[in-house]
Short mmCIF file of C-alpha atoms in Angstrom, two decimals:
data_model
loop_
_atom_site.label_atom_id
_atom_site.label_comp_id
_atom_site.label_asym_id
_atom_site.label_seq_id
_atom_site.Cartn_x
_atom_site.Cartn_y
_atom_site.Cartn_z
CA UNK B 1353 -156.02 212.34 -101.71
CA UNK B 1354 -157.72 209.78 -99.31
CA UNK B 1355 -160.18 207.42 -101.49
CA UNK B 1356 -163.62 207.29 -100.70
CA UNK B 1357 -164.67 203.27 -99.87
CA UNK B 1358 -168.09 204.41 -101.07
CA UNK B 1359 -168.78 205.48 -105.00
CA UNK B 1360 -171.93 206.43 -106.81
CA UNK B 1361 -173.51 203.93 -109.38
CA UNK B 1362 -175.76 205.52 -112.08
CA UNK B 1363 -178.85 202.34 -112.35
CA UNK B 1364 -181.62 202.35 -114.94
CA UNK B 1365 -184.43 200.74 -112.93
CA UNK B 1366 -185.83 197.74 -114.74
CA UNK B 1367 -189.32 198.39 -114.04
CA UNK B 1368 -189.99 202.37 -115.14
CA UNK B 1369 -186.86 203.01 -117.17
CA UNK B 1370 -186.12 205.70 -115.43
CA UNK B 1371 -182.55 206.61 -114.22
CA UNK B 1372 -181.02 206.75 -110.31
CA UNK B 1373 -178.16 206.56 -108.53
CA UNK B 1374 -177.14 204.02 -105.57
CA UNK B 1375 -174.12 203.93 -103.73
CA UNK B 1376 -171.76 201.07 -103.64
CA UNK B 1377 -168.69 199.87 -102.08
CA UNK B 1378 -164.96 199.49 -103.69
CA UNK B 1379 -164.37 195.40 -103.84
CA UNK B 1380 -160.23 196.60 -102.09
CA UNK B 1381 -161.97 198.13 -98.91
CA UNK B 1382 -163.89 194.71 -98.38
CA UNK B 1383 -162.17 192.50 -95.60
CA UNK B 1384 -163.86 189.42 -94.43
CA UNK B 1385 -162.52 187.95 -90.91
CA UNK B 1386 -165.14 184.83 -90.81
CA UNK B 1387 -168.00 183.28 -92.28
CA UNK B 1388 -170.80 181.69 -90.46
CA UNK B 1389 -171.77 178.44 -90.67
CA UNK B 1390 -174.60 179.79 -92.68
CA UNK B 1391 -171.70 181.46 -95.12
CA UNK B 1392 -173.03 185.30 -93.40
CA UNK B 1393 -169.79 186.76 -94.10
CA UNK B 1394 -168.28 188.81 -91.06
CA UNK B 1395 -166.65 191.64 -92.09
CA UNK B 1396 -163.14 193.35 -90.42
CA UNK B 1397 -164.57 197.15 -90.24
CA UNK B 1398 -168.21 197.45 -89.05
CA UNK B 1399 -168.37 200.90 -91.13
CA UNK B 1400 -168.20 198.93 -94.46
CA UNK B 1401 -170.63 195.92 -94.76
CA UNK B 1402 -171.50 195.52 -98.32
CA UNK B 1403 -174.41 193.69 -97.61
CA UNK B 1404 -175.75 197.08 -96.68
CA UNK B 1405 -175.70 198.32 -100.29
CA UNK B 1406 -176.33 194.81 -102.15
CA UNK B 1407 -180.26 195.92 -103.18
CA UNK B 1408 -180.59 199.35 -105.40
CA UNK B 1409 -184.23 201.06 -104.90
CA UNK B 1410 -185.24 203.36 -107.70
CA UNK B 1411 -186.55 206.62 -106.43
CA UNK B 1412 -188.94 206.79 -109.04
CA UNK B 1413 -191.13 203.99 -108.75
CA UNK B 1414 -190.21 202.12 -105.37
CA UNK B 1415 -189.07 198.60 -107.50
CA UNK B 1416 -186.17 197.46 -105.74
CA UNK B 1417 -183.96 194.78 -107.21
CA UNK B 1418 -180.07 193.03 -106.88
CA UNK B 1419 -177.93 192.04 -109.41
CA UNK B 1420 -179.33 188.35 -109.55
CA UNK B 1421 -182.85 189.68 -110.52
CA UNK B 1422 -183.96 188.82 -114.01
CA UNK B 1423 -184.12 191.52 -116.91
CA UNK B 1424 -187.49 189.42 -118.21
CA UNK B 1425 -190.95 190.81 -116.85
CA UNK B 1426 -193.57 188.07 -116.92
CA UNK B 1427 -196.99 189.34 -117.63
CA UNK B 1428 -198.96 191.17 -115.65
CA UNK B 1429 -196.13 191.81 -113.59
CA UNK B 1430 -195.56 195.17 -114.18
CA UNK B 1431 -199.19 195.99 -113.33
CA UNK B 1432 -199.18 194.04 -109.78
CA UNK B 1433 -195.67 196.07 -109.05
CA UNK B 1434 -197.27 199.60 -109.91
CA UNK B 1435 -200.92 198.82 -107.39
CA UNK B 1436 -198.57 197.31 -104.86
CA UNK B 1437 -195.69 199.51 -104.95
CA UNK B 1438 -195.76 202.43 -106.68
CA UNK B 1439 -198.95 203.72 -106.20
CA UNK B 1440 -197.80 203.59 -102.54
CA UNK B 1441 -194.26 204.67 -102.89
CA UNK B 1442 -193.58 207.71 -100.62
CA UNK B 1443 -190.38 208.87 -102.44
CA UNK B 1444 -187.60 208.22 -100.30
CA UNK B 1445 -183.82 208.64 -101.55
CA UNK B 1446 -181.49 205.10 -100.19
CA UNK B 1447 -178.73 205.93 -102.74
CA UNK B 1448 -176.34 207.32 -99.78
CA UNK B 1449 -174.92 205.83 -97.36
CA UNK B 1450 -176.69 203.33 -95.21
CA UNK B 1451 -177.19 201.78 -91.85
CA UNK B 1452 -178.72 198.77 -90.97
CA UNK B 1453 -181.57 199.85 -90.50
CA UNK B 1454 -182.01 201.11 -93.75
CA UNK B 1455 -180.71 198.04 -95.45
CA UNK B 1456 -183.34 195.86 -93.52
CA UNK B 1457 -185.83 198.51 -95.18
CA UNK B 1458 -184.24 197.82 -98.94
CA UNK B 1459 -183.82 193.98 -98.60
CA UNK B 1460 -187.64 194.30 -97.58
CA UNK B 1461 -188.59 195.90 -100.47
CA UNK B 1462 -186.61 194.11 -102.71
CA UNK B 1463 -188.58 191.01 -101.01
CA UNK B 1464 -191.41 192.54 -101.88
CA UNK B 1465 -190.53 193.60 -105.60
CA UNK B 1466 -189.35 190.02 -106.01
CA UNK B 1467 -192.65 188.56 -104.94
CA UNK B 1468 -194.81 190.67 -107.74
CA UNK B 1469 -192.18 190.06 -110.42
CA UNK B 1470 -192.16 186.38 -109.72
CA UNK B 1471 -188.67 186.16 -109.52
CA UNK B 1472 -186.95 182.91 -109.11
CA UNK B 1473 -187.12 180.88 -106.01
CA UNK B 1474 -183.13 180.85 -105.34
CA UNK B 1475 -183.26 184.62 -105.83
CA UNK B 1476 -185.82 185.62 -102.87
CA UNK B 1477 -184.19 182.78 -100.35
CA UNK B 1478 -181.35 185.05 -101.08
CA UNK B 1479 -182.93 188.33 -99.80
CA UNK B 1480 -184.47 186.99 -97.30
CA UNK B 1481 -181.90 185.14 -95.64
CA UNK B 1482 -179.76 188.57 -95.72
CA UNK B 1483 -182.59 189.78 -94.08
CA UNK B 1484 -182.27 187.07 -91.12
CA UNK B 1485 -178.55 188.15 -91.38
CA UNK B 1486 -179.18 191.72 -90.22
CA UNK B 1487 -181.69 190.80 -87.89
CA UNK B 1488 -179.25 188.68 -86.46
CA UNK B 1489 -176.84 191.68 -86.00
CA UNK B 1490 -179.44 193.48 -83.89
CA UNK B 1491 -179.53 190.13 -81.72
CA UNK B 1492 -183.51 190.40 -82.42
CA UNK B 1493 -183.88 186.25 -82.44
CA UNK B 1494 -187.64 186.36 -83.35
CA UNK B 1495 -187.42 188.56 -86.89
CA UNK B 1496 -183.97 186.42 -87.58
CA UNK B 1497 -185.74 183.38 -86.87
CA UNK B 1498 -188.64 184.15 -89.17
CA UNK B 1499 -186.81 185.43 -92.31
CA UNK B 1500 -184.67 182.58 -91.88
CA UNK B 1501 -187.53 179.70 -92.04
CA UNK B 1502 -188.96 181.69 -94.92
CA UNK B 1503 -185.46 181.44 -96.40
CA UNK B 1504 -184.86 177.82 -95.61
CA UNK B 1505 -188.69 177.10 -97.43
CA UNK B 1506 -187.81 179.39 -100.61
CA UNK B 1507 -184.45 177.52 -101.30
CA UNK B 1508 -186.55 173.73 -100.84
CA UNK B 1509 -188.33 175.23 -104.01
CA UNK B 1510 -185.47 176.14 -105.48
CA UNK B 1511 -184.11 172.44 -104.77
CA UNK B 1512 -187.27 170.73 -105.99
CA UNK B 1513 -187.47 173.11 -109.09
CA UNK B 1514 -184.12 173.03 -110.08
CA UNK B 1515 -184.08 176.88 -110.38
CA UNK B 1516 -180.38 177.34 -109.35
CA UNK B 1517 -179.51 175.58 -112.34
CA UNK B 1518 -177.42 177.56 -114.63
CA UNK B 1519 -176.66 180.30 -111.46
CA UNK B 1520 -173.79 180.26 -109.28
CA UNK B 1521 -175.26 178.30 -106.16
CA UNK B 1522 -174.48 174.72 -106.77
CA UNK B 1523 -176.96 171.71 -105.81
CA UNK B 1524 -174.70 171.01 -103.05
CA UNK B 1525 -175.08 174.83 -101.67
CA UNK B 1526 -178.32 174.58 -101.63
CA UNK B 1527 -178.78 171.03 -99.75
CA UNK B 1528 -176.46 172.46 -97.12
CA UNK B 1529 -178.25 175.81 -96.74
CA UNK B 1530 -181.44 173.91 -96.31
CA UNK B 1531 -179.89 171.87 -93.77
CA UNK B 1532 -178.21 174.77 -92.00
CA UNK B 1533 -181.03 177.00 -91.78
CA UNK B 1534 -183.54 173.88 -90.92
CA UNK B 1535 -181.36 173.33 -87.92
CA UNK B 1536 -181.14 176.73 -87.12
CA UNK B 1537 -185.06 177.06 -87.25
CA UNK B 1538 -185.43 173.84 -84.64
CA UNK B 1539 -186.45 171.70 -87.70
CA UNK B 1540 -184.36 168.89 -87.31
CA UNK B 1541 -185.49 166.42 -89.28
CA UNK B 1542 -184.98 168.30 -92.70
CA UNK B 1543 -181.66 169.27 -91.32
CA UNK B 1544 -180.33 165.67 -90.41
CA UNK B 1545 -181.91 164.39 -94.04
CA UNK B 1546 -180.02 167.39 -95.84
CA UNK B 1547 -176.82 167.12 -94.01
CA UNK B 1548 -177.02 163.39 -94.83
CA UNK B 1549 -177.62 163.90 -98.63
CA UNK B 1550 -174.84 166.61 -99.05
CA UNK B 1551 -172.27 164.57 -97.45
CA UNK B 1552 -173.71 161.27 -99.92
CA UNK B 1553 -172.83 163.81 -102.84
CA UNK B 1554 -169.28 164.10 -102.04
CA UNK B 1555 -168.20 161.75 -104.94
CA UNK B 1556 -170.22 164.23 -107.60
CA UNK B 1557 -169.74 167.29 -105.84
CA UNK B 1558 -167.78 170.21 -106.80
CA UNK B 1559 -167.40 171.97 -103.36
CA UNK B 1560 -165.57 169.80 -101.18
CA UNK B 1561 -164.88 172.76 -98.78
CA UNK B 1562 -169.23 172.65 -98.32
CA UNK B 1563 -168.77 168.51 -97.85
CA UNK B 1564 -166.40 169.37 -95.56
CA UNK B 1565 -168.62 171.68 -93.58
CA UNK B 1566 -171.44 169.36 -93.48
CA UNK B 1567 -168.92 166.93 -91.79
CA UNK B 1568 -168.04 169.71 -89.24
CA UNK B 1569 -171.76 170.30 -88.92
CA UNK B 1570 -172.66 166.65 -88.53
CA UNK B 1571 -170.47 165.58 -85.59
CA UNK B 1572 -171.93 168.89 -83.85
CA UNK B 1573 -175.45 168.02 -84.11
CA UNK B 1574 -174.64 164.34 -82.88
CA UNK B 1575 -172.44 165.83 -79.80
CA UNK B 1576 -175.54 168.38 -78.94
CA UNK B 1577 -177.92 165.31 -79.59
CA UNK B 1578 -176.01 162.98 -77.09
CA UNK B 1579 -175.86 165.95 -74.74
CA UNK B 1580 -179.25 166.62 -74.54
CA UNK B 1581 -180.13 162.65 -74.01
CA UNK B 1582 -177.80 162.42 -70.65
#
């Protein structure tokens, strides 16, 4: 018997308690061919793209939420998620199979759900630069563009706030994804003082394969930069 690449996942939302199911992919079906030089992972078979299924949206009460979100609910939280989202939540059933257009629609409300529950910083530059990512797919420049800057501004909180402390992004991930989506956005400066300070970290860092990129990424931006002054 052929194995499905998709299972169901039984999830007990966070917010209302209340049980749902969301579908998910089997980790041996997932094939990566690249990564982009903002680590968007391109995938061998355009029919399975786990970053279709990465937020879960209970059915119940609209509150949609990843894996990275927090179990803790500061106060008044729960309140500002059930005037802004549930009282307007037209039920709608995501736990099936999805296509990019309904991911964009789940990532968005995750955004959204992150935002009321005051999630951390790291954790919303996250969605939203997934967002960007499936924008980008659709070749629709203008919604990538603007995901991505709000991206690139979430993760310079992170970086001033220390928030990815203690997570699985490292300093130097962060630097670099501030100066890869700051070039990316057309904000140069940041990017060319970012790029600078993760390739000054190389003697502390961890991640010499992300020193290495910056390296790759630097002698780019001075080629394009000497190109566009002839």
């Amino acid at each position: 018997m052929d194995i499905s690449p998709f299972y169901d996942k039984k999830m007990t939302c966070s917010n209302c308690s209340k049980s749902f199911t969301t579908t998910k992919i089997r980790s041996r079906f997932v094939r990566i061919s690249s990564q982009e030089s903002d680590f968007k992972p391109v995938y061998t078979s355009k029919d399975i793209n786990p970053l279709y299924y990465n937020v879960a949206v209970c059915l119940h009460c609209g509150f949609s939420f990843t894996e990275d979100f927090a179990p803790y609910f500061p106060p008044g939280t729960k309140e500002a998620i059930a005037k802004q989202i549930t009282s307007q939540w037209v039920v709608r059933d995501f736990g099936k199979e999805r296509d990019r257009e309904e991911a964009i629609e789940t990532y968005k409300l995750g955004y959204l759900s992150a935002m009321m529950k005051k999630e951390k910083a790291l954790t919303t530059a996250g969605l939203t630069l997934r967002i960007a990512w499936l924008f980008r797919e659709k070749e629709e420049l203008e919604d990538e563009l603007r995901f991505m800057k709000i991206s690139r501004d979430l993760y310079m909180t992170a970086y001033a706030e220390g928030d990815y402390i203690g997570t699985q992004m490292s300093e130097t991930r962060v630097m670099y994804l501030i100066a890869e989506l700051s070039w990316r956005i057309g904000d140069k400066e940041e990017a060319v003082r970012n790029f600078s300070r993760v390739i000054e970290s190389q003697r502390t860092s961890t991640e010499p394969h992300i020193i290495d990129l910056a390296k790759e990424r630097w002698q780019e931006i001075r080629a394009e930069r000497e190109q566009n002054e002839k």
